[in-house]
């Protein structure tokens, strides 16, 4: 601190903070570090960056944005094939990206979990099995024409069932016009090819002419492979295969196209499947991690190499997650391997937090079978939560049970009405009812308690490493489910990490570091703890209004931190203002009115300074302009299991944080024709701007903030004022203290 002539009390405070800062600095160098400082609250997964599709950008601007929105940690899934080359050597470029990301995370006072997501001998899919399309049911299944004209695809009787292919039904592809690109395609393949699994696409084929057939393979990252097969004898069944392995190794194939490539040619196709064998149909793959000693030693070796790269990072910055969603034949198999791997890590890092989940996809129902080494308090248990999958994975293409459902669903309550349920096929009824018919917050809590109780019995921290809801789920149900899971986690003090940053589960537009769905962030945010426009968190906050400035529905009712009092504009359905004084300047990132009766059209203005009479000097242009119906967003606020009223949240994440001490909500038109807007609370996220200290989210230690503008005037509490105003008040300017006379 550079201020001079500070009073004795302020000096004692400053000295104390400096001493605490020195202690934190000492700790951060590892000389007296405590792993207990690694506690997780609100996080997000950065999937598809160094894992799976590996097609997502991740920049420092993203970390800065997440930190500003009060996320305190990120989970970084990494795959063996991304960090290591095919010969087992380290991929220098990928490790450099990982180290760079960790430096951003540390710079912005967050924490990180490095999660070993997929390895060659284990995929959380739990082994793999190819489709086998034999067409004996008389249906074309997922095979369709790749053009609306000039091509016909149908299932027909086998024209030559006496030869090598004795199937009754086969797929028939016929060109009705000259074309060398038209054919039949199969989408939603979702098969990953590798050196030891599904290296080949096997098939039986009969062609009306000699010449090539072209196979086009498309992977989920956009990569394509073209392969040809030369038919040398016409009108004769041949069993053969082609292999996209050399171009698409480790990639997930999403679409296959088969083209006759001849003028007016016909194809008959049968028994199409991926195989691990060049000579037979080996369509199922077992995961060697659970059956091979060599594979388990390789897994432990991977962690030794990862540890050599990561062990220099502070223990309050980084944790290791052993394996994403293990799928061992028995829980005991996973427990043994986890213990062996942990023992190797502990030889060099006894205090590093290591995260271990339950068998079978980190399922809460498997927690009773999870065992970890006793006496190690630096273990964090983790679970993933997507129950019920009908709600969270509705119409997800990779889950065949729900991919083609069109029946309406809802949460909370009866997920599918009885009438709709009874109209479903038996197979769809079984899928819909597989986890139950009715779900609400109480049922979700009962499920999650299985993991919570296990962790409490062992005296260990527990963390929800993944939860999320796919964007095909109806909007209202999706938001309510996310909100319920986040609230349950907060009620039990559990850190929770949203899946995902981008994509169908995410909330960020790729490449531009911009929030595209503020409602997803709003549903997870801990407003009870973070709202700077609430008297519960900020005793300096004050509120004013042009209508009902005080009284039963006075302006202050929207900042009292309770959800059964509100400010109301009475019967003013036209223009009126409500504004808040935060007590000091903040860099504001997110603003969310919590309406009882919403303003159909409104604007939000900000100010950093006030006029001599105390009225804020509002910005000439609004920082937010809103005009829409909010009826579909109506939800019920629940705090400690007590419903406290229905509300309409309307969150706004600013692309660039705006400096503000004063925030004004101007109603232009009420959503009601007879009553003005009514506000339960105003939620604001922001970080202090100007001379102050802040709490490091990782260590809990005070750090010196940016230096003050030497010409600006501040109170002793660090609040900037436009000019000295009150006689007898002490102010600070340019590092010197003076008293106004």
XYZ file of C-alpha atoms in Angstrom:
741
model
C 0.000 0.000 0.000
C 1.378 3.430 -0.979
C -0.892 5.571 1.174
C 0.825 7.748 3.774
C -0.333 9.337 7.007
C -2.839 6.567 7.592
C -4.555 6.469 10.946
C -3.234 4.038 13.543
C -6.137 1.590 13.056
C -5.847 1.648 9.295
C -2.098 1.146 9.574
C -2.586 -1.909 11.800
C -5.003 -3.299 9.223
C -2.575 -2.632 6.380
C 0.306 -4.269 8.243
C -1.862 -7.281 8.963
C -2.849 -7.612 5.333
C 0.767 -7.291 4.219
C 1.783 -10.001 6.690
C -1.015 -12.224 5.415
C 0.065 -11.514 1.851
C 3.634 -12.515 2.700
C 2.379 -15.734 4.229
C 0.390 -16.467 1.074
C 3.378 -15.711 -1.123
C 5.504 -17.999 1.033
C 2.885 -20.723 0.709
C 2.497 -20.348 -3.048
C 6.177 -21.167 -3.489
C 5.522 -24.554 -1.962
C 7.435 -23.978 1.288
C 4.391 -24.235 3.518
C 1.720 -25.196 1.067
C -1.549 -26.804 2.142
C -3.447 -29.068 -0.204
C -6.582 -28.261 1.794
C -6.666 -24.949 -0.099
C -7.844 -26.928 -3.128
C -11.622 -26.768 -2.780
C -13.949 -26.591 -5.754
C -17.154 -24.581 -6.089
C -18.462 -23.639 -9.533
C -16.702 -24.896 -12.663
C -16.994 -25.828 -16.315
C -15.558 -28.583 -18.508
C -13.427 -27.655 -21.512
C -14.388 -30.701 -23.552
C -13.313 -31.368 -27.149
C -10.156 -29.286 -26.711
C -7.470 -31.910 -26.012
C -10.014 -34.713 -26.099
C -12.511 -36.457 -28.386
C -13.211 -34.150 -31.357
C -10.305 -31.879 -30.356
C -11.861 -29.133 -32.486
C -12.667 -26.495 -29.853
C -10.613 -23.354 -29.355
C -9.643 -22.353 -25.831
C -7.984 -19.002 -25.230
C -6.889 -16.819 -22.353
C -9.883 -14.609 -23.091
C -12.107 -17.593 -22.256
C -10.395 -18.081 -18.892
C -10.670 -14.372 -18.125
C -14.374 -14.447 -18.976
C -15.042 -17.525 -16.832
C -13.179 -16.023 -13.888
C -15.153 -12.793 -14.215
C -18.381 -14.828 -14.133
C -17.196 -16.301 -10.807
C -16.319 -19.764 -12.080
C -13.494 -20.907 -9.814
C -12.280 -23.992 -11.691
C -12.112 -25.738 -15.041
C -11.829 -29.429 -15.847
C -9.482 -30.204 -18.719
C -10.210 -33.604 -20.311
C -7.127 -34.926 -22.147
C -6.797 -38.030 -24.327
C -3.778 -40.265 -24.737
C -3.904 -39.883 -28.515
C -3.747 -36.082 -28.146
C -0.862 -35.905 -25.648
C 1.169 -38.801 -27.018
C 2.214 -39.792 -30.523
C 1.530 -43.249 -31.971
C 5.052 -44.374 -31.000
C 4.395 -43.416 -27.358
C 6.523 -40.268 -27.350
C 5.124 -37.030 -25.962
C 3.409 -34.673 -28.362
C 5.340 -31.491 -27.635
C 2.739 -29.208 -29.208
C -0.139 -30.642 -27.173
C 1.777 -30.481 -23.903
C 2.738 -26.881 -24.693
C -0.958 -26.048 -25.136
C -1.755 -27.692 -21.800
C 0.981 -25.781 -19.967
C -0.109 -22.506 -21.555
C -3.702 -23.083 -20.447
C -2.574 -23.832 -16.883
C -0.616 -20.575 -16.831
C -3.792 -18.678 -17.828
C -5.784 -20.460 -15.140
C -3.226 -19.569 -12.480
C -3.012 -15.968 -13.696
C -6.767 -15.514 -13.348
C -6.919 -17.092 -9.878
C -8.763 -20.255 -10.840
C -8.077 -23.957 -10.280
C -7.732 -26.814 -12.752
C -8.425 -30.527 -12.890
C -6.497 -32.508 -15.505
C -8.706 -35.479 -16.361
C -7.290 -38.456 -18.260
C -10.364 -38.878 -20.419
C -9.714 -41.546 -23.048
C -6.776 -43.930 -23.459
C -6.120 -46.526 -26.132
C -7.150 -49.365 -23.847
C -10.192 -47.654 -22.343
C -13.020 -45.535 -23.652
C -15.843 -44.553 -21.325
C -18.196 -46.143 -23.847
C -17.469 -49.368 -21.962
C -16.115 -51.398 -24.840
C -17.589 -51.088 -28.285
C -19.789 -52.988 -30.669
C -20.452 -52.294 -34.304
C -23.830 -52.251 -35.954
C -24.530 -55.157 -38.319
C -26.934 -54.200 -41.094
C -28.315 -57.443 -42.573
C -31.733 -56.127 -43.740
C -33.496 -59.397 -42.837
C -36.315 -57.407 -41.232
C -37.150 -55.937 -44.631
C -36.309 -52.370 -43.519
C -33.626 -50.081 -44.910
C -32.864 -48.810 -41.391
C -30.492 -45.850 -41.454
C -29.531 -46.232 -45.122
C -30.993 -43.468 -47.309
C -30.397 -42.027 -50.793
C -27.837 -39.215 -50.736
C -29.854 -37.311 -53.336
C -33.523 -36.546 -53.858
C -33.359 -37.660 -57.491
C -31.572 -40.121 -59.719
C -31.058 -42.771 -57.053
C -33.310 -45.412 -55.523
C -32.594 -47.273 -52.252
C -34.822 -50.121 -51.046
C -34.760 -53.569 -49.455
C -35.482 -56.381 -51.937
C -35.337 -60.148 -52.151
C -31.836 -61.494 -52.690
C -31.484 -61.994 -56.477
C -28.992 -64.835 -55.955
C -29.591 -66.627 -52.655
C -28.044 -69.843 -53.942
C -24.502 -68.465 -54.021
C -22.132 -67.358 -51.236
C -24.755 -65.039 -49.704
C -27.858 -66.959 -48.681
C -29.657 -64.027 -46.995
C -33.312 -63.573 -47.884
C -33.272 -59.758 -47.922
C -30.604 -57.324 -49.148
C -30.246 -53.590 -49.803
C -30.713 -52.579 -53.442
C -29.155 -49.358 -54.784
C -29.947 -48.379 -58.362
C -29.008 -45.335 -60.382
C -31.786 -43.996 -62.579
C -29.614 -41.353 -64.232
C -25.964 -41.025 -65.153
C -23.991 -39.982 -62.067
C -20.766 -40.992 -60.370
C -21.479 -39.335 -57.002
C -24.981 -40.486 -56.138
C -25.451 -43.471 -53.873
C -26.687 -44.537 -50.458
C -25.542 -43.085 -47.158
C -25.740 -44.132 -43.525
C -25.629 -41.401 -40.873
C -25.158 -41.729 -37.102
C -22.429 -44.343 -37.527
C -20.519 -43.292 -34.375
C -17.704 -45.832 -34.739
C -14.086 -44.990 -33.852
C -11.410 -46.737 -35.912
C -8.048 -47.737 -34.500
C -5.184 -50.163 -34.937
C -6.818 -52.731 -32.662
C -10.509 -52.029 -33.162
C -12.827 -51.586 -36.133
C -9.999 -51.139 -38.587
C -12.124 -52.532 -41.427
C -15.584 -52.046 -42.897
C -16.742 -55.483 -44.018
C -19.572 -56.040 -46.482
C -21.047 -58.344 -49.107
C -21.653 -56.784 -52.484
C -23.071 -57.692 -55.897
C -22.842 -55.290 -58.854
C -24.546 -55.294 -62.231
C -21.362 -54.104 -63.958
C -17.672 -54.464 -63.366
C -15.702 -51.504 -62.065
C -15.164 -49.571 -58.890
C -17.445 -48.924 -55.957
C -16.512 -45.804 -53.966
C -16.758 -45.626 -50.183
C -16.708 -42.218 -48.518
C -16.069 -42.056 -44.755
C -16.722 -38.812 -42.858
C -15.451 -38.231 -39.299
C -17.034 -35.936 -36.723
C -14.169 -33.429 -37.051
C -14.854 -33.036 -40.789
C -12.029 -35.283 -42.016
C -12.933 -37.539 -44.962
C -11.462 -40.664 -46.521
C -12.291 -42.047 -49.978
C -11.667 -45.716 -50.713
C -12.417 -47.789 -53.786
C -13.195 -51.454 -54.284
C -12.822 -52.935 -57.761
C -15.571 -55.386 -58.718
C -14.037 -57.703 -61.313
C -16.983 -60.085 -61.798
C -20.474 -58.720 -62.360
C -23.658 -60.195 -60.867
C -21.710 -62.221 -58.322
C -21.730 -61.938 -54.507
C -18.351 -60.994 -53.017
C -17.392 -60.695 -49.332
C -14.737 -58.013 -48.869
C -13.605 -55.043 -46.779
C -12.028 -51.598 -47.013
C -10.083 -49.803 -44.277
C -10.252 -46.057 -43.532
C -7.758 -46.596 -40.686
C -4.709 -44.912 -42.203
C -6.457 -41.561 -42.638
C -8.988 -41.676 -39.805
C -7.104 -43.426 -36.994
C -8.550 -42.481 -33.612
C -11.413 -40.530 -35.187
C -15.114 -41.218 -34.840
C -16.834 -41.909 -38.157
C -20.295 -40.376 -38.376
C -21.328 -41.076 -41.995
C -20.644 -43.635 -44.715
C -21.607 -43.236 -48.386
C -21.475 -46.082 -50.919
C -21.609 -45.138 -54.625
C -21.914 -47.455 -57.664
C -19.719 -45.095 -59.714
C -20.992 -46.371 -63.059
C -23.553 -45.199 -65.534
C -26.940 -46.643 -64.576
C -25.356 -49.364 -62.394
C -27.070 -51.408 -59.700
C -25.684 -52.573 -56.348
C -26.921 -55.204 -53.932
C -25.399 -54.793 -50.466
C -25.612 -56.959 -47.362
C -24.070 -57.598 -43.921
C -22.403 -54.192 -43.521
C -20.419 -53.896 -40.276
C -17.157 -52.654 -38.821
C -14.737 -55.392 -37.855
C -11.410 -55.687 -36.084
C -10.451 -58.526 -38.414
C -9.423 -58.511 -42.069
C -10.830 -61.998 -42.610
C -13.977 -62.278 -40.474
C -16.702 -60.342 -38.697
C -15.229 -59.382 -35.299
C -17.770 -56.724 -34.389
C -17.299 -56.466 -30.608
C -14.292 -54.991 -28.834
C -13.368 -55.627 -25.240
C -11.279 -53.135 -23.295
C -7.867 -54.569 -22.488
C -7.335 -52.283 -19.491
C -9.268 -54.700 -17.295
C -7.783 -57.945 -18.606
C -4.181 -57.134 -19.492
C -1.375 -56.588 -16.972
C 0.584 -54.819 -19.710
C -2.321 -52.428 -20.366
C -2.549 -51.587 -16.663
C 1.195 -50.956 -16.458
C 0.848 -48.741 -19.511
C -1.921 -46.789 -17.758
C 0.254 -46.261 -14.671
C 3.113 -45.268 -16.972
C 0.925 -42.639 -18.610
C 0.338 -41.075 -15.200
C 4.055 -41.129 -14.400
C 4.686 -39.189 -17.608
C 1.845 -36.772 -16.883
C 3.162 -36.295 -13.360
C 6.632 -35.467 -14.663
C 5.050 -32.639 -16.668
C 2.645 -31.358 -13.994
C 4.178 -31.926 -10.563
C 5.829 -28.492 -10.414
C 2.430 -26.749 -10.326
C 1.159 -25.621 -6.888
C -1.033 -28.116 -5.084
C -3.681 -25.439 -4.576
C -3.838 -24.880 -8.353
C -4.048 -28.332 -9.896
C -5.549 -31.765 -9.197
C -5.247 -35.036 -11.109
C -8.300 -37.096 -12.118
C -7.182 -40.697 -12.652
C -9.673 -41.802 -15.309
C -12.903 -40.525 -16.762
C -15.906 -42.803 -16.215
C -14.235 -46.204 -15.686
C -16.202 -49.182 -17.013
C -14.526 -52.155 -15.341
C -16.265 -55.561 -15.244
C -16.448 -55.207 -11.452
C -15.924 -52.357 -9.014
C -13.092 -54.358 -7.424
C -11.163 -54.294 -10.722
C -11.295 -50.511 -10.798
C -10.593 -50.116 -7.075
C -7.380 -52.176 -7.401
C -6.091 -50.288 -10.429
C -6.916 -46.895 -8.888
C -5.054 -47.829 -5.686
C -1.972 -48.990 -7.626
C -1.904 -45.809 -9.700
C -2.403 -43.599 -6.648
C 0.474 -45.350 -4.848
C 2.822 -44.487 -7.717
C 1.718 -40.847 -7.709
C 2.146 -40.613 -3.928
C 5.836 -41.577 -4.186
C 6.518 -38.062 -5.466
C 3.432 -36.070 -4.440
C 1.930 -36.989 -1.074
C -0.164 -33.798 -0.913
C -1.476 -33.542 -4.463
C -5.261 -33.810 -4.696
C -6.127 -36.916 -6.715
C -9.698 -37.417 -7.924
C -11.261 -40.877 -8.101
C -14.758 -41.703 -9.318
C -16.972 -44.753 -9.001
C -17.100 -47.566 -11.506
C -19.556 -47.569 -14.415
C -19.426 -43.962 -15.589
C -18.926 -42.370 -12.145
C -22.466 -43.460 -11.364
C -23.860 -42.391 -7.973
C -25.511 -45.805 -7.668
C -22.063 -47.455 -7.682
C -20.631 -45.412 -4.806
C -21.374 -48.118 -2.256
C -18.813 -50.305 -4.077
C -16.119 -47.622 -4.353
C -13.068 -48.207 -2.153
C -10.064 -45.904 -1.805
C -6.896 -46.204 0.310
C -7.665 -45.311 3.926
C -5.907 -42.453 5.669
C -5.288 -40.439 2.496
C -7.178 -37.178 3.007
C -5.930 -35.747 -0.285
C -8.353 -37.855 -2.292
C -11.430 -36.206 -3.810
C -14.322 -38.453 -4.798
C -16.207 -37.576 -7.953
C -19.511 -38.466 -9.565
C -21.198 -37.528 -12.817
C -24.870 -36.691 -12.837
C -27.190 -36.908 -15.834
C -30.237 -38.541 -14.240
C -32.672 -39.046 -15.831
C -31.070 -39.472 -19.249
C -34.474 -39.080 -20.879
C -34.372 -35.427 -19.794
C -30.644 -34.705 -20.156
C -30.057 -36.615 -23.419
C -33.394 -36.144 -25.166
C -32.937 -36.770 -28.920
C -29.152 -37.136 -28.532
C -27.994 -38.893 -31.704
C -25.409 -41.043 -29.901
C -27.981 -42.656 -27.579
C -30.119 -44.893 -29.747
C -32.822 -45.263 -27.079
C -33.633 -41.533 -27.182
C -32.297 -40.381 -30.559
C -35.581 -40.647 -32.455
C -38.082 -39.905 -29.701
C -40.574 -37.199 -30.576
C -42.888 -37.634 -27.602
C -43.138 -34.405 -25.516
C -41.174 -34.480 -22.250
C -41.038 -32.229 -19.202
C -39.212 -31.700 -15.916
C -40.116 -31.625 -13.059
C -43.001 -34.039 -12.644
C -44.215 -36.847 -14.856
C -41.666 -36.822 -17.685
C -44.090 -38.224 -20.277
C -47.847 -38.034 -19.802
C -49.748 -41.303 -19.490
C -51.578 -40.717 -22.765
C -48.323 -40.103 -24.648
C -46.624 -43.018 -22.906
C -49.404 -45.451 -23.818
C -49.119 -44.444 -27.472
C -45.429 -45.434 -27.622
C -44.086 -48.715 -28.923
C -43.061 -51.288 -26.281
C -39.382 -50.568 -27.003
C -39.849 -46.816 -26.561
C -41.893 -47.363 -23.402
C -39.035 -49.400 -21.962
C -36.539 -46.650 -22.830
C -38.690 -43.854 -21.407
C -39.349 -45.732 -18.160
C -35.824 -47.143 -17.762
C -34.950 -44.771 -14.907
C -38.464 -44.022 -13.682
C -41.424 -41.971 -14.832
C -41.443 -39.044 -12.376
C -38.560 -36.781 -11.377
C -38.194 -33.643 -9.273
C -35.586 -31.996 -7.073
C -36.270 -34.301 -4.119
C -35.682 -37.394 -6.261
C -32.471 -35.945 -7.706
C -31.283 -35.188 -4.184
C -31.957 -38.771 -3.067
C -29.833 -40.056 -5.945
C -26.964 -37.635 -5.289
C -27.007 -38.406 -1.568
C -25.507 -41.824 -2.324
C -22.257 -40.118 -3.322
C -22.502 -37.425 -0.649
C -23.026 -39.905 2.191
C -20.120 -42.083 1.033
C -17.744 -39.117 0.976
C -18.911 -37.928 4.385
C -18.380 -41.390 5.873
C -14.779 -41.315 4.632
C -14.185 -37.685 5.581
C -13.379 -36.778 1.972
C -14.340 -33.954 -0.347
C -16.802 -34.920 -3.086
C -17.199 -33.172 -6.428
C -19.723 -33.408 -9.252
C -17.257 -33.490 -12.142
C -19.914 -33.443 -14.861
C -23.554 -32.461 -15.099
C -25.418 -31.017 -18.030
C -28.482 -31.120 -20.239
C -28.540 -31.353 -24.040
C -30.013 -28.472 -26.008
C -32.752 -30.611 -27.594
C -34.489 -30.799 -24.224
C -37.382 -28.295 -23.964
C -36.021 -24.961 -22.762
C -37.932 -24.654 -19.518
C -37.219 -28.223 -18.435
C -33.546 -27.886 -19.291
C -33.055 -24.748 -17.203
C -35.027 -26.078 -14.257
C -33.043 -29.333 -14.198
C -29.725 -27.442 -14.283
C -30.892 -25.098 -11.540
C -32.028 -27.968 -9.304
C -28.754 -29.882 -9.603
C -26.681 -26.759 -8.925
C -28.827 -25.863 -5.895
C -28.500 -29.367 -4.431
C -24.733 -29.186 -4.809
C -24.617 -25.823 -3.051
C -26.873 -27.037 -0.229
C -24.309 -29.747 0.537
C -21.224 -27.647 -0.189
C -20.326 -29.711 -3.253
C -18.311 -28.306 -6.133
C -20.012 -28.815 -9.484
C -18.599 -28.626 -12.996
C -20.905 -28.017 -15.956
C -20.586 -30.115 -19.096
C -19.761 -28.380 -21.372
C -18.107 -25.099 -22.417
C -19.231 -25.245 -26.049
C -21.396 -27.497 -28.192
C -24.820 -28.997 -27.573
C -24.432 -28.880 -23.797
C -22.562 -25.562 -23.708
C -23.138 -21.834 -23.476
C -20.259 -20.220 -25.412
C -20.025 -19.411 -29.124
C -16.943 -21.103 -30.628
C -13.913 -18.962 -31.469
C -15.301 -15.635 -30.222
C -15.358 -16.156 -26.421
C -18.922 -14.890 -26.257
C -21.795 -16.193 -24.138
C -24.598 -17.414 -26.399
C -26.891 -18.642 -23.626
C -26.851 -16.512 -20.493
C -29.671 -18.597 -19.028
C -27.358 -21.623 -18.699
C -24.853 -19.548 -16.716
C -27.676 -18.026 -14.680
C -29.061 -21.452 -13.749
C -25.713 -22.531 -12.265
C -24.676 -19.259 -10.615
C -24.592 -19.021 -6.815
C -26.411 -15.707 -6.494
C -26.843 -16.146 -2.731
C -23.075 -15.800 -2.339
C -22.032 -13.697 -5.328
C -24.718 -11.035 -5.832
C -23.117 -7.625 -5.204
C -26.541 -5.930 -5.351
C -27.739 -7.727 -2.224
C -27.510 -6.458 1.343
C -26.596 -10.005 2.352
C -23.272 -9.656 0.535
C -22.780 -5.893 0.235
C -23.874 -3.741 3.205
C -23.116 -0.569 1.221
C -25.812 -1.175 -1.397
C -28.826 1.177 -1.593
C -31.836 1.328 -3.920
C -34.107 4.090 -5.222
C -37.144 4.371 -7.504
C -39.302 7.011 -9.148
C -42.391 5.006 -8.144
C -42.655 3.477 -4.647
C -39.261 4.646 -3.448
C -40.151 3.358 0.026
C -42.858 1.423 1.809
C -44.234 -2.094 1.492
C -43.170 -2.307 -2.144
C -40.277 0.134 -1.815
C -37.101 0.156 -3.875
C -35.047 -1.463 -1.107
C -37.160 -4.633 -1.238
C -35.293 -5.641 -4.404
C -31.900 -5.623 -2.651
C -32.754 -7.195 0.721
C -31.677 -10.694 -0.347
C -35.059 -12.231 0.412
C -37.381 -13.638 -2.200
C -40.763 -12.908 -0.669
C -40.435 -9.096 -0.764
C -40.348 -7.006 -3.906
C -40.295 -3.553 -5.414
C -43.335 -2.703 -7.505
C -44.147 0.164 -9.853
C -47.800 0.049 -8.840
C -50.123 0.731 -11.725
C -47.529 2.604 -13.766
C -47.309 0.528 -16.937
C -45.257 3.166 -18.760
C -41.873 4.726 -18.033
C -40.419 4.509 -14.539
C -36.976 3.968 -13.022
C -35.467 1.760 -10.345
C -31.768 2.058 -9.599
C -29.144 0.736 -7.231
C -26.019 2.262 -5.681
C -23.437 -0.516 -5.191
C -21.373 1.644 -2.835
C -18.258 1.602 -5.025
C -17.252 1.010 -8.633
C -17.281 -2.544 -9.949
C -16.388 -4.139 -13.259
C -19.836 -5.601 -13.926
C -20.087 -8.776 -16.002
C -23.648 -9.985 -15.606
C -26.991 -8.376 -14.741
C -30.162 -10.357 -14.133
C -33.483 -8.813 -13.086
C -35.583 -11.321 -11.174
C -39.106 -10.269 -12.092
C -42.387 -10.986 -10.357
C -44.175 -9.094 -13.139
C -41.704 -8.450 -15.916
C -41.195 -5.344 -17.987
C -41.888 -6.334 -21.566
C -39.570 -3.563 -22.714
C -36.799 -2.037 -20.626
C -33.293 -0.596 -20.711
C -30.375 -0.673 -18.288
C -28.034 2.274 -17.807
C -24.885 2.612 -15.690
C -22.915 5.404 -14.034
C -19.645 5.675 -12.135
C -20.066 9.237 -10.829
C -22.822 11.226 -9.151
C -23.788 14.884 -9.363
C -23.416 17.119 -6.274
C -27.054 16.458 -5.422
C -26.369 12.713 -5.436
C -28.121 11.853 -8.711
C -26.004 9.539 -10.871
C -24.521 10.750 -14.142
C -26.146 8.086 -16.302
C -24.635 6.842 -19.543
C -26.306 8.373 -22.579
C -26.857 4.973 -24.193
C -28.170 1.878 -22.435
C -25.778 -1.027 -21.904
C -28.740 -3.411 -22.242
C -31.953 -3.062 -24.247
C -34.586 -5.735 -23.892
C -37.919 -6.278 -25.589
C -39.439 -9.733 -25.406
C -42.030 -11.903 -23.712
C -40.600 -13.870 -20.783
C -43.556 -16.135 -20.115
C -41.708 -19.321 -21.113
C -38.988 -18.621 -18.539
C -41.215 -18.618 -15.478
C -39.664 -20.660 -12.679
C -40.134 -21.160 -8.938
C -37.356 -20.017 -6.652
C -36.460 -22.566 -3.995
C -34.136 -21.783 -1.098
C -33.461 -24.472 1.502
C -36.353 -26.489 0.082
C -38.869 -23.679 0.701
C -40.640 -22.277 -2.342
C -40.415 -18.505 -2.212
C -42.431 -17.429 -5.211
C -42.533 -17.665 -8.981
C -40.190 -15.455 -10.949
C -38.965 -14.594 -14.426
C -35.160 -14.432 -14.645
C -33.736 -12.397 -17.515
C -29.918 -12.683 -17.410
C -27.570 -10.591 -19.524
C -23.850 -11.362 -19.807
C -21.979 -8.345 -21.124
C -19.505 -9.007 -23.928
C -17.099 -6.603 -22.245
C -17.323 -5.836 -18.505
C -18.632 -2.338 -17.831
C -17.555 -0.128 -14.935
C -20.472 0.871 -12.771
C -21.304 2.034 -9.282
C -24.899 2.852 -10.170
C -27.193 0.628 -12.260
C -30.591 1.837 -13.471
C -33.432 -0.295 -14.775
C -35.808 1.825 -16.872
C -39.199 0.286 -17.543
C -40.490 1.412 -20.935
C -43.485 -0.884 -21.081
C -44.856 -3.357 -18.571
C -45.681 -6.933 -19.494
C -49.102 -6.295 -17.946
C -51.728 -3.866 -19.191
C -52.846 -2.979 -15.648
C -49.794 -3.326 -13.376
C -46.276 -1.994 -13.633
C -43.128 -4.061 -13.316
C -42.400 -5.801 -10.033
C -38.880 -6.891 -9.061
C -38.041 -9.589 -6.494
C -34.294 -8.955 -6.657
C -31.660 -7.492 -8.946
C -28.741 -9.890 -9.439
C -25.377 -8.386 -10.369
C -21.996 -10.082 -10.790
C -18.860 -7.974 -10.713
C -15.407 -7.475 -9.280
C -14.241 -4.347 -7.406
C -12.553 -1.733 -9.531
C -10.011 0.685 -8.116
C -7.832 0.624 -4.968
C -8.687 -2.366 -2.836
C -7.561 -5.858 -2.006
C -9.222 -8.943 -3.389
C -9.446 -12.534 -2.288
C -7.539 -15.000 -4.462
C -10.092 -17.679 -5.381
C -7.406 -20.375 -5.082
C -5.621 -19.481 -1.847
C -8.065 -17.276 0.010
C -5.258 -14.723 0.454
C -5.524 -10.984 -0.062
C -3.567 -9.623 -2.987
C -2.801 -6.023 -3.813
C -5.118 -4.610 -6.421
C -4.170 -2.279 -9.219
C -2.798 1.066 -8.100
C -5.202 3.948 -7.794
C -5.538 6.826 -10.205
C -3.359 9.478 -8.552
C -5.812 12.269 -9.361
C -8.926 10.441 -8.187
C -10.449 10.956 -4.725
C -11.358 8.019 -2.467
C -12.846 7.425 0.940
C -10.831 5.435 3.488
C -12.939 2.433 2.460
C -11.586 2.726 -1.085
C -14.789 4.089 -2.620
C -14.150 6.591 -5.374
C -16.103 9.869 -5.118
C -16.532 12.541 -7.790
C -15.279 15.311 -5.481
C -14.788 15.995 -1.802
C -18.215 16.799 -0.379
C -18.721 16.570 3.378
C -16.909 18.807 5.865
C -14.956 16.812 8.409
C -14.725 13.743 6.151
C -11.318 12.173 5.542
C -10.374 11.488 1.918
C -7.327 10.127 0.095
C -5.868 11.581 -3.088
C -2.496 10.861 -4.657
C -1.526 8.686 -1.704
C -2.113 11.467 0.857
C -4.832 11.826 3.463
C -6.673 15.094 4.101
C -9.762 16.376 5.893
C -12.406 18.514 4.170
C -13.096 21.823 5.945
